[in-house]
Amino acid sequence: MKVSRSDFLKYMGKGMLALTAVRTLDLLSESTKEPSKKVQSTHTSSPKTKKDISSKIPGSNFKPLKPNTQDDLILAAGFTYDLIAVYGDKINSRGDTFGYAADFNCFFQFPNDPNSALLWTNHEYLNELEYYVTGYDYNQKGPNNRTPEQIEKYLYSLGGSVIGLRKSKGAWVLDPESKYGRRINGRSEFQLKGPVAGSETISGKTKVYGTFANCSGGQTLWNTVLSCEENYEMVVEDCKLEDSKEYGWIIEIDPFDPSSTPVKHTALGRFSHENAALTVSPSGKLVVYMGDDSKDQCVYKFISEKNYDPKKGKLNSELLEQGTLYVGNFEKCVWVPLDLEKNPNLKNAKDKEGNPKFKTQADVLVSCRDAAKAAGGTPMDRPEDLEVHPLDKSVFVSFTNNDSHGNFYGQIVRIKEENSDAESVRFEFEVFVAGGGKSGFSSPDNLAFDSSGNLWMVSDMTTRLLGKSIFKKFGNNGMFFIPTSGEDAGKAFQFASAPIGAELTGPWFTPDEEFLFLSVQHPGEDTRDYDVPTSRWPRKTKGDIPRPGVVAIRRA
Ligand code: FEO
Ligand code: CA
Ligand code: CA
């Protein structure tokens, strides 16, 4: 780049501005853990106007928060949030309402209208807070005696929401009458796609009903959303559903077509799906990285058979129907195919009676955990979110924790594929940062990269242990900013603190990086007396219940 004298002065001016800001913060800082000003210099985005510098969130120098136990969503100084939608808010003219336990968020801008957008939000589970939705006391012992009405409320509150957003006075707000406003829930109809659809393994079904336990997800390159069914077993049991094989899949929804039938993609396997991180390999294949969030479960990747073709638009969805699923063997550092024809260990696997364990590829995909173990997949410490680094394509994985062998604090691991090629069979890995007192966080969960390659992570310390014993020093769950290059690489700086009993989930930047959408999930989850919840976030008015919801964070 050729820099003229006047340009040079302009750049100098900006550098000085950033430096002054850092110095001011340094003076105010009580902590030596201030993100270094060098973080600023890792920016690779297009030339910035003065407005860009003041409005964008990433790479920001902020005074890190200390562990906090207040019942509030607290952000680093200089940032504010707008409440976008909370449980019970009306989302369309038909009167549909925003579901419970907001998790993954995915933002879709309308191409021709910068003031109009759609947001997909997952609604994961009810658990301890079911009383506030159905009136049923989760903590009561004895048989499951939910009434049919309670079961319907339960299933309606889970799944996901498409909500319409419009920009008003510089902030995003919910449009309660949006024609795109839509609920996908525990009763919605789905098309089953991929090798399991119509197979004997699932009694010939090509249509199935309901989605729930929707944890995290991913955005496709063709502007649809993938949402992941995680801990479905409990919902199947609570709601007396017949066939658990209909759940534990990754679903796809087109938020721009309210009449479209959502899809369950069976080629991606059936397990406790946390999220789906998509990338395109150098040869053009679509690669999807996935984790099975349970103790001693595995990390997976799927490679499409055909190539991604931008010209095909939404027809690229077919890429998720045909391809090879692999499981990670971290001892040999290889991806092992979970394909009955390619892997003799699957062909030779026997059940207790000595019969073949997997007769068809549909069997492999439905019983993916068994197949992964038979193929030599490495049991890991709760693989939750995986994300692909936007600059070097390494893959970051949150291993939340695994108390069954003393890993209480978890770690973030960085996987480097051979030749930086997502199709590679071989990989290397290293612990990028471990949870604990030194790093200042515990139990990493969802991850999001900004365009400069800084990692934004939310923590998921088990609610019943929050504020107790080993987790006490961390305070409430929070959000952390972790540079991946420069002198602060691998250092965690706390950016946000969650209300009591809550977990922050679903961080998602708008493409202009001026807004960070974030969910506040299960505030008050440690409540035992439902009349006296431990949190009344966000309204805090006497008598209101705690309401999980979504906020949009921006610079104040
Ligand atoms: Fe729903 Fe793995 O967190
Ligand atoms: Ca999660
Ligand atoms: Ca989690």
Coordinates of C-alpha atoms and ligand atoms in Angstrom, one line a residue:
M1 CA 0.0 0.0 0.0
K2 CA 1.3 3.4 -0.9
V3 CA 0.9 6.0 1.9
S4 CA 1.0 9.7 1.1
R5 CA 2.2 12.2 3.6
S6 CA -1.4 13.3 4.4
D7 CA -2.5 9.7 4.8
F8 CA 0.5 9.0 7.1
L9 CA -0.6 11.9 9.3
K10 CA -4.1 10.6 9.3
Y11 CA -2.9 7.1 10.4
M12 CA -0.6 8.7 13.0
G13 CA -3.6 10.6 14.3
K14 CA -5.6 7.4 14.8
G15 CA -2.6 5.7 16.4
M16 CA -2.3 8.5 18.9
L17 CA -6.0 8.4 19.6
A18 CA -5.8 4.7 20.4
L19 CA -2.8 5.2 22.5
T20 CA -4.3 8.0 24.5
A21 CA -7.4 5.8 25.1
V22 CA -5.2 3.0 26.4
R23 CA -3.2 5.3 28.7
T24 CA -6.4 6.6 30.2
L25 CA -7.6 3.1 30.8
D26 CA -4.3 2.1 32.2
L27 CA -4.6 4.9 34.8
L28 CA -8.0 3.8 35.8
S29 CA -7.1 0.1 35.8
E30 CA -7.0 -1.7 39.1
S31 CA -5.8 -4.8 37.3
T32 CA -2.6 -5.5 35.5
K33 CA -4.6 -7.7 33.2
E34 CA -5.6 -4.9 30.8
P35 CA -5.7 -6.1 27.2
S36 CA -2.5 -4.7 25.7
K37 CA -2.7 -1.9 23.1
K38 CA -1.1 -4.3 20.7
V39 CA -4.4 -6.0 20.5
Q40 CA -5.5 -3.0 18.5
S41 CA -2.8 -3.6 15.9
T42 CA -4.0 -7.0 15.0
H43 CA -7.0 -5.5 13.3
T44 CA -7.2 -6.5 9.7
S45 CA -10.5 -5.0 8.7
S46 CA -10.9 -2.4 6.0
P47 CA -9.7 1.2 6.6
K48 CA -11.6 2.6 9.5
T49 CA -13.4 5.9 9.8
K50 CA -13.5 7.6 13.1
K51 CA -17.0 6.3 13.6
D52 CA -15.8 2.7 13.1
I53 CA -13.2 3.1 15.8
S54 CA -15.7 4.4 18.3
S55 CA -18.6 2.0 17.5
K56 CA -17.1 -1.4 16.8
I57 CA -16.8 -3.8 19.7
P58 CA -13.9 -6.1 18.7
G59 CA -10.3 -5.5 19.8
S60 CA -11.4 -3.0 22.3
N61 CA -9.3 -1.9 25.2
F62 CA -11.6 -2.2 28.2
K63 CA -11.1 -2.4 31.9
P64 CA -11.7 -6.1 32.7
L65 CA -14.3 -6.9 35.2
K66 CA -13.5 -8.7 38.4
P67 CA -15.5 -11.8 39.4
N68 CA -19.0 -10.6 40.4
T69 CA -21.9 -12.1 42.2
Q70 CA -24.6 -9.4 41.6
D71 CA -27.9 -10.3 40.1
D72 CA -27.4 -8.3 36.9
L73 CA -25.9 -8.4 33.4
I74 CA -22.8 -6.3 34.0
L75 CA -20.7 -5.2 31.1
A76 CA -17.2 -3.6 31.0
A77 CA -17.3 0.2 31.3
G78 CA -18.1 1.9 27.9
F79 CA -20.6 -0.7 26.8
T80 CA -24.4 -0.9 27.1
Y81 CA -27.1 -3.3 26.1
D82 CA -30.6 -3.2 24.7
L83 CA -33.1 -5.9 25.7
I84 CA -34.2 -7.5 22.4
A85 CA -36.6 -10.3 23.4
V86 CA -37.4 -12.2 26.6
Y87 CA -39.5 -15.2 27.4
G88 CA -43.2 -14.5 26.6
D89 CA -42.7 -11.5 24.2
K90 CA -45.0 -11.5 21.2
I91 CA -43.1 -12.1 18.0
N92 CA -45.8 -12.0 15.3
S93 CA -49.3 -10.9 14.5
R94 CA -50.6 -14.4 15.2
G95 CA -49.6 -14.0 18.8
D96 CA -46.7 -16.5 18.9
T97 CA -44.3 -15.8 21.8
F98 CA -40.6 -16.0 22.3
G99 CA -39.6 -19.3 23.9
Y100 CA -37.7 -20.2 27.1
A101 CA -34.0 -20.6 27.9
A102 CA -32.5 -18.5 25.0
D103 CA -29.3 -20.0 23.7
F104 CA -27.6 -19.7 20.3
N105 CA -28.3 -16.5 18.3
C106 CA -27.8 -16.1 14.5
F107 CA -28.2 -12.7 12.8
F108 CA -29.4 -12.3 9.2
Q109 CA -29.3 -8.9 7.5
F110 CA -31.7 -8.1 4.7
P111 CA -29.4 -7.3 1.7
N112 CA -31.3 -4.2 0.6
D113 CA -32.3 -2.7 3.9
P114 CA -29.6 -2.0 6.5
N115 CA -32.3 -1.2 9.0
S116 CA -34.1 -4.5 8.9
A117 CA -32.8 -8.0 10.0
L118 CA -33.9 -11.3 11.4
L119 CA -32.6 -13.1 14.4
W120 CA -32.8 -16.8 15.1
T121 CA -32.6 -17.8 18.8
N122 CA -32.5 -21.4 20.2
H123 CA -34.6 -22.3 23.2
E124 CA -32.9 -25.1 25.0
Y125 CA -34.5 -26.6 28.2
L126 CA -36.7 -25.9 31.2
N127 CA -35.2 -28.2 33.9
E128 CA -35.3 -26.5 37.4
L129 CA -37.2 -23.5 36.1
E130 CA -40.1 -25.5 34.5
Y131 CA -42.5 -24.2 37.1
Y132 CA -42.4 -20.7 35.5
V133 CA -43.5 -22.1 32.2
T134 CA -45.8 -25.0 32.9
G135 CA -46.6 -24.7 36.6
Y136 CA -45.0 -28.2 37.2
D137 CA -42.5 -28.5 40.0
Y138 CA -39.4 -30.1 38.5
N139 CA -38.0 -30.8 42.0
Q140 CA -40.9 -32.9 43.1
K141 CA -40.1 -36.6 43.5
G142 CA -42.2 -39.4 42.2
P143 CA -43.9 -40.3 38.9
N144 CA -44.1 -37.9 36.0
N145 CA -47.6 -36.6 36.3
R146 CA -47.5 -33.6 34.0
T147 CA -51.0 -32.9 32.5
P148 CA -51.4 -32.9 28.7
E149 CA -51.7 -29.1 28.9
Q150 CA -48.4 -28.9 30.8
I151 CA -46.7 -31.1 28.2
E152 CA -48.0 -28.8 25.4
K153 CA -46.7 -25.7 27.2
Y154 CA -43.4 -27.5 27.7
L155 CA -42.9 -28.4 24.1
Y156 CA -44.1 -25.0 22.8
S157 CA -41.5 -23.2 24.9
L158 CA -38.5 -25.0 23.4
G159 CA -37.0 -25.2 19.9
G160 CA -36.3 -21.8 18.4
S161 CA -37.7 -18.4 17.3
V162 CA -37.3 -16.3 14.2
I163 CA -37.8 -12.7 15.1
G164 CA -38.0 -9.6 13.0
L165 CA -35.7 -6.7 14.0
R166 CA -35.6 -3.1 12.9
K167 CA -33.1 -0.4 13.6
S168 CA -34.4 2.5 15.6
K169 CA -32.3 5.4 16.9
G170 CA -29.1 3.4 16.4
A171 CA -30.3 0.3 18.3
W172 CA -31.9 -2.9 17.2
V173 CA -35.5 -3.5 18.4
L174 CA -38.0 -6.4 18.2
D175 CA -40.8 -6.0 15.6
P176 CA -43.7 -7.8 17.4
E177 CA -45.8 -7.9 14.2
S178 CA -43.1 -9.2 11.9
K179 CA -44.4 -11.4 9.0
Y180 CA -41.2 -13.4 9.4
G181 CA -41.8 -14.0 13.2
R182 CA -42.1 -17.7 13.6
R183 CA -41.8 -20.4 16.2
I184 CA -40.3 -23.8 15.5
N185 CA -41.0 -25.9 18.6
G186 CA -41.4 -29.3 20.1
R187 CA -44.4 -30.1 17.8
S188 CA -43.2 -28.7 14.5
E189 CA -43.1 -30.9 11.4
F190 CA -39.7 -31.7 9.9
Q191 CA -38.4 -33.4 6.8
L192 CA -35.8 -36.0 7.5
K193 CA -32.9 -35.9 5.0
G194 CA -29.8 -38.0 4.5
P195 CA -29.1 -41.7 4.9
V196 CA -31.4 -42.3 7.9
A197 CA -34.5 -40.8 6.1
G198 CA -36.9 -43.6 5.2
S199 CA -34.6 -46.3 6.6
E200 CA -35.7 -49.4 8.5
T201 CA -33.7 -48.0 11.5
I202 CA -36.3 -45.3 11.9
S203 CA -39.3 -47.3 10.8
G204 CA -39.3 -45.9 7.3
K205 CA -40.1 -42.3 8.5
T206 CA -39.3 -39.3 6.3
K207 CA -41.3 -36.9 8.4
V208 CA -40.7 -36.4 12.1
Y209 CA -42.2 -34.0 14.7
G210 CA -40.6 -31.6 17.1
T211 CA -37.3 -30.1 18.1
F212 CA -36.0 -29.3 21.5
A213 CA -32.8 -29.1 23.6
N214 CA -31.6 -26.7 21.0
C215 CA -28.2 -25.7 22.3
S216 CA -25.9 -23.9 19.9
G217 CA -25.7 -24.0 16.1
G218 CA -24.2 -22.4 13.1
Q219 CA -25.0 -20.2 10.0
T220 CA -24.7 -21.7 6.6
L221 CA -23.0 -20.0 3.6
W222 CA -26.4 -20.0 1.9
N223 CA -28.2 -17.9 4.6
T224 CA -30.0 -20.5 6.6
V225 CA -29.4 -21.5 10.2
L226 CA -28.3 -24.9 11.7
S227 CA -29.6 -25.6 15.2
C228 CA -28.3 -28.4 17.4
E229 CA -30.4 -30.8 19.4
E230 CA -28.4 -31.5 22.5
N231 CA -29.8 -33.2 25.7
Y232 CA -33.0 -34.5 24.1
E233 CA -33.4 -37.6 26.3
M234 CA -34.9 -35.7 29.3
V235 CA -37.5 -33.9 27.1
V236 CA -38.5 -37.2 25.5
E237 CA -39.1 -38.7 28.9
D238 CA -40.8 -35.6 30.5
C239 CA -43.2 -35.2 27.5
K240 CA -43.8 -39.0 27.1
L241 CA -42.7 -39.0 23.4
E242 CA -42.5 -42.3 21.7
D243 CA -39.4 -42.4 19.5
S244 CA -36.2 -40.8 20.8
K245 CA -34.5 -41.6 17.4
E246 CA -36.3 -38.6 16.0
Y247 CA -34.1 -36.3 18.2
G248 CA -30.4 -35.7 18.6
W249 CA -29.9 -34.3 15.1
I250 CA -28.8 -31.0 13.5
I251 CA -31.8 -29.1 12.0
E252 CA -31.8 -26.5 9.3
I253 CA -34.3 -23.6 9.0
D254 CA -34.7 -20.9 6.4
P255 CA -35.6 -17.8 8.3
F256 CA -36.4 -15.9 5.1
D257 CA -39.2 -18.3 4.1
P258 CA -41.8 -18.5 6.9
S259 CA -43.7 -21.3 5.1
S260 CA -40.6 -23.6 4.6
T261 CA -40.6 -27.0 6.3
P262 CA -37.4 -27.3 8.4
V263 CA -35.1 -30.2 7.9
K264 CA -33.3 -32.7 10.1
H265 CA -29.9 -33.7 8.6
T266 CA -29.1 -37.3 9.5
A267 CA -25.8 -37.4 7.7
L268 CA -24.3 -35.3 10.5
G269 CA -25.0 -38.1 13.0
R270 CA -27.1 -38.4 16.1
F271 CA -25.7 -37.4 19.5
S272 CA -25.8 -34.5 22.0
H273 CA -25.0 -31.9 19.3
E274 CA -23.6 -28.7 20.7
N275 CA -22.9 -26.6 17.6
A276 CA -21.9 -26.8 14.0
A277 CA -18.9 -24.8 12.6
L278 CA -18.8 -24.6 8.8
T279 CA -15.9 -24.0 6.6
V280 CA -14.9 -24.7 3.0
S281 CA -11.8 -26.7 2.3
P282 CA -9.3 -25.5 -0.4
S283 CA -10.7 -28.0 -2.8
G284 CA -14.3 -26.7 -2.3
K285 CA -15.8 -29.3 0.1
L286 CA -18.1 -28.1 2.9
V287 CA -16.7 -29.2 6.2
V288 CA -18.7 -29.1 9.4
Y289 CA -17.0 -29.4 12.8
M290 CA -19.2 -30.7 15.7
G291 CA -18.9 -31.7 19.4
D292 CA -20.9 -34.2 21.5
D293 CA -21.4 -32.4 24.8
S294 CA -21.3 -35.2 27.3
K295 CA -18.6 -36.5 29.5
D296 CA -16.3 -38.8 27.6
Q297 CA -17.8 -38.1 24.2
C298 CA -16.2 -37.2 21.0
V299 CA -15.3 -34.5 18.4
Y300 CA -16.6 -35.0 14.9
K301 CA -16.2 -33.5 11.4
F302 CA -18.3 -34.0 8.3
I303 CA -16.9 -33.6 4.8
S304 CA -19.4 -33.2 2.0
E305 CA -19.1 -35.4 -1.1
K306 CA -19.8 -32.6 -3.6
N307 CA -18.3 -29.1 -3.7
Y308 CA -19.8 -25.9 -2.4
D309 CA -21.1 -23.7 -5.3
P310 CA -22.1 -20.2 -4.3
K311 CA -24.2 -20.0 -7.5
K312 CA -26.5 -22.7 -6.2
G313 CA -27.7 -20.7 -3.3
K314 CA -30.0 -22.6 -1.0
L315 CA -29.7 -25.8 -3.0
N316 CA -26.3 -26.1 -1.3
S317 CA -28.2 -27.6 1.6
E318 CA -27.9 -30.9 -0.3
L319 CA -24.2 -30.9 0.7
L320 CA -25.3 -31.8 4.2
E321 CA -27.1 -34.9 2.9
Q322 CA -24.2 -36.8 1.4
G323 CA -20.6 -37.0 2.7
T324 CA -18.4 -38.7 5.2
L325 CA -18.6 -38.3 9.0
Y326 CA -15.4 -38.6 10.9
V327 CA -14.6 -38.9 14.6
G328 CA -11.4 -37.5 16.1
N329 CA -8.8 -39.9 17.5
F330 CA -6.6 -37.5 19.6
E331 CA -4.0 -40.2 20.4
K332 CA -3.1 -40.9 16.8
C333 CA -4.1 -37.4 15.7
V334 CA -6.3 -38.7 12.9
W335 CA -9.9 -38.4 11.8
V336 CA -11.5 -41.8 11.5
P337 CA -14.3 -42.4 9.0
L338 CA -17.6 -43.5 10.5
D339 CA -18.5 -45.2 7.2
L340 CA -19.6 -48.8 7.2
E341 CA -18.0 -49.5 3.8
K342 CA -14.7 -47.7 4.6
N343 CA -14.1 -48.8 8.2
P344 CA -13.8 -52.5 9.0
N345 CA -14.0 -51.8 12.7
L346 CA -17.6 -50.9 12.2
K347 CA -18.3 -53.9 9.9
N348 CA -16.8 -56.2 12.6
A349 CA -18.4 -54.6 15.6
K350 CA -20.8 -57.1 17.4
D351 CA -23.6 -56.6 19.8
K352 CA -24.0 -58.6 23.1
E353 CA -25.6 -61.5 21.2
G354 CA -22.7 -61.6 18.8
N355 CA -24.7 -60.1 15.9
P356 CA -23.4 -57.3 13.7
K357 CA -23.8 -54.1 15.6
F358 CA -24.3 -51.9 12.5
K359 CA -26.1 -53.5 9.6
T360 CA -26.5 -50.3 7.6
Q361 CA -25.1 -46.8 7.5
A362 CA -28.4 -45.6 9.0
D363 CA -27.5 -47.8 12.1
V364 CA -24.1 -46.1 12.3
L365 CA -25.6 -42.6 12.2
V366 CA -28.4 -43.3 14.6
S367 CA -26.1 -45.0 17.1
C368 CA -23.3 -42.6 16.4
R369 CA -21.7 -42.7 19.9
D370 CA -21.4 -46.5 19.7
A371 CA -19.9 -46.2 16.2
A372 CA -17.5 -43.6 17.3
K373 CA -16.2 -45.8 20.2
A374 CA -16.0 -48.9 17.9
A375 CA -13.9 -46.8 15.5
G376 CA -11.5 -45.5 18.1
G377 CA -12.8 -42.0 18.7
T378 CA -11.2 -40.5 21.8
P379 CA -13.5 -39.8 24.7
M380 CA -13.1 -36.1 25.6
D381 CA -14.0 -33.7 28.4
R382 CA -17.4 -32.5 27.2
P383 CA -16.6 -31.0 23.8
E384 CA -18.9 -28.0 23.5
D385 CA -18.5 -25.2 21.0
L386 CA -16.0 -25.5 18.1
E387 CA -15.2 -22.4 15.9
V388 CA -12.9 -22.0 12.9
H389 CA -10.3 -19.2 13.3
P390 CA -11.1 -16.6 10.6
L391 CA -7.5 -15.9 9.7
D392 CA -5.5 -19.2 10.0
K393 CA -8.4 -21.8 9.9
S394 CA -7.3 -23.6 13.0
V395 CA -10.2 -25.0 15.0
F396 CA -10.8 -24.0 18.5
V397 CA -12.7 -26.4 20.8
S398 CA -14.1 -25.7 24.3
F399 CA -13.8 -28.7 26.5
T400 CA -16.1 -27.5 29.3
N401 CA -15.0 -29.9 32.1
N402 CA -15.2 -33.5 33.2
D403 CA -15.5 -34.0 36.9
S404 CA -15.5 -37.7 36.6
H405 CA -11.7 -37.5 36.4
G406 CA -11.0 -34.3 38.1
N407 CA -11.0 -31.8 35.2
F408 CA -13.3 -29.2 36.9
Y409 CA -12.1 -26.1 35.0
G410 CA -12.0 -27.2 31.4
Q411 CA -9.8 -25.9 28.6
I412 CA -9.8 -24.5 25.1
V413 CA -7.9 -26.6 22.6
R414 CA -6.6 -25.5 19.2
I415 CA -6.6 -28.1 16.4
K416 CA -4.4 -27.5 13.4
E417 CA -5.3 -29.5 10.4
E418 CA -2.4 -30.8 8.3
N419 CA -1.6 -28.2 5.6
S420 CA -4.4 -26.0 7.1
D421 CA -6.7 -28.1 5.0
A422 CA -10.1 -28.9 6.6
E423 CA -10.2 -32.1 4.5
S424 CA -7.0 -33.5 6.0
V425 CA -7.0 -36.8 7.8
R426 CA -4.2 -35.8 10.1
F427 CA -4.1 -33.0 12.6
E428 CA -2.1 -31.6 15.6
F429 CA -3.5 -30.0 18.7
E430 CA -2.5 -28.1 21.8
V431 CA -4.1 -26.6 24.8
F432 CA -4.6 -23.0 23.9
V433 CA -5.7 -21.9 27.4
A434 CA -6.8 -23.9 30.5
G435 CA -9.4 -22.8 32.9
G436 CA -8.4 -22.1 36.6
G437 CA -7.3 -19.4 38.9
K438 CA -4.4 -18.3 36.7
S439 CA -6.5 -17.7 33.6
G440 CA -9.4 -16.4 35.7
F441 CA -12.2 -18.5 34.1
S442 CA -13.7 -21.9 34.4
S443 CA -15.7 -24.2 32.2
P444 CA -15.5 -22.6 28.7
D445 CA -18.6 -23.1 26.5
N446 CA -19.7 -21.0 23.5
L447 CA -17.0 -19.3 21.4
A448 CA -17.2 -16.6 18.8
F449 CA -14.4 -15.0 16.8
D450 CA -14.4 -11.4 15.7
S451 CA -13.0 -10.6 12.3
S452 CA -9.5 -9.8 13.8
G453 CA -9.3 -13.3 15.3
N454 CA -10.0 -12.5 18.9
L455 CA -11.9 -15.1 20.7
W456 CA -15.0 -14.3 22.8
M457 CA -15.9 -17.1 25.2
V458 CA -18.8 -17.6 27.7
S459 CA -18.4 -19.8 30.7
D460 CA -20.8 -22.5 31.9
M461 CA -20.0 -23.4 35.5
T462 CA -22.6 -25.9 36.8
T463 CA -25.3 -23.9 38.5
R464 CA -25.5 -26.0 41.7
L465 CA -21.8 -25.4 42.3
L466 CA -21.8 -21.6 41.5
G467 CA -20.5 -19.6 44.4
K468 CA -19.5 -22.9 46.2
S469 CA -16.2 -24.7 46.7
I470 CA -14.0 -24.8 43.7
F471 CA -16.0 -22.3 41.7
K472 CA -16.3 -19.6 44.3
K473 CA -13.4 -17.5 43.1
F474 CA -14.9 -17.1 39.7
G475 CA -18.2 -15.5 40.9
N476 CA -21.1 -15.7 38.4
N477 CA -20.7 -17.1 34.9
G478 CA -19.3 -14.6 32.5
M479 CA -18.0 -13.6 29.1
F480 CA -14.3 -13.3 28.3
F481 CA -12.2 -11.7 25.6
I482 CA -9.2 -13.8 24.6
P483 CA -6.7 -12.5 21.9
T484 CA -5.2 -15.3 19.8
S485 CA -2.2 -13.4 18.7
G486 CA 0.2 -10.7 20.0
E487 CA 1.5 -10.5 23.5
D488 CA -1.9 -11.1 25.1
A489 CA -2.5 -14.3 23.2
G490 CA -4.2 -16.8 25.4
K491 CA -5.0 -14.3 28.2
A492 CA -8.6 -14.0 29.3
F493 CA -10.1 -10.6 30.1
Q494 CA -13.6 -10.6 31.6
F495 CA -16.0 -8.5 29.6
A496 CA -19.4 -9.4 31.1
S497 CA -20.9 -11.0 34.2
A498 CA -24.2 -12.9 34.2
P499 CA -27.1 -12.5 36.6
I500 CA -27.4 -15.0 39.5
G501 CA -27.9 -18.6 38.4
A502 CA -27.6 -17.6 34.7
E503 CA -25.2 -18.6 32.0
L504 CA -24.4 -16.3 29.0
T505 CA -24.9 -18.1 25.7
G506 CA -25.1 -17.6 22.0
P507 CA -22.6 -14.7 21.4
W508 CA -23.0 -13.5 17.8
F509 CA -21.5 -10.4 16.1
T510 CA -23.4 -8.5 13.5
P511 CA -21.4 -8.3 10.2
D512 CA -20.5 -4.7 11.0
E513 CA -19.3 -5.8 14.5
E514 CA -21.1 -2.8 16.0
F515 CA -23.4 -5.2 17.9
L516 CA -22.9 -8.3 19.9
F517 CA -26.0 -10.4 20.4
L518 CA -25.9 -12.5 23.6
S519 CA -28.4 -14.6 25.5
V520 CA -28.9 -14.7 29.2
Q521 CA -30.0 -18.2 29.9
H522 CA -31.7 -19.6 33.0
P523 CA -31.4 -16.6 35.4
G524 CA -32.4 -17.9 38.9
E525 CA -31.7 -21.5 38.1
D526 CA -30.7 -22.1 41.7
T527 CA -34.1 -21.1 42.9
R528 CA -35.8 -23.5 45.3
D529 CA -38.8 -21.5 46.5
Y530 CA -40.6 -20.4 43.3
D531 CA -42.2 -17.4 45.0
V532 CA -38.7 -16.1 45.9
P533 CA -36.5 -16.6 42.8
T534 CA -32.8 -15.9 43.3
S535 CA -33.0 -13.7 40.2
R536 CA -35.7 -11.5 38.7
W537 CA -33.6 -10.5 35.7
P538 CA -34.3 -8.5 33.6
R539 CA -37.4 -6.6 34.9
K540 CA -36.6 -6.9 38.6
T541 CA -40.1 -5.9 39.5
K542 CA -41.6 -7.5 42.5
G543 CA -43.7 -10.5 41.5
D544 CA -42.1 -11.0 38.0
I545 CA -40.4 -14.2 37.2
P546 CA -36.9 -14.5 35.9
R547 CA -37.0 -14.3 32.1
P548 CA -34.3 -15.7 29.9
G549 CA -33.8 -13.5 26.8
V550 CA -31.5 -11.9 24.3
V551 CA -29.7 -8.6 24.5
A552 CA -27.7 -6.6 21.9
I553 CA -24.5 -5.1 23.3
R554 CA -23.0 -2.0 21.8
R555 CA -20.7 0.8 22.7
A556 CA -22.3 3.2 25.1
Ligands
FEO1 FE1 -26.4 -26.8 26.0 FE2 -23.6 -28.0 25.8 O1 -24.6 -26.6 26.5
CA2 CA -23.8 -24.6 25.3
CA3 CA -23.1 -25.7 28.3

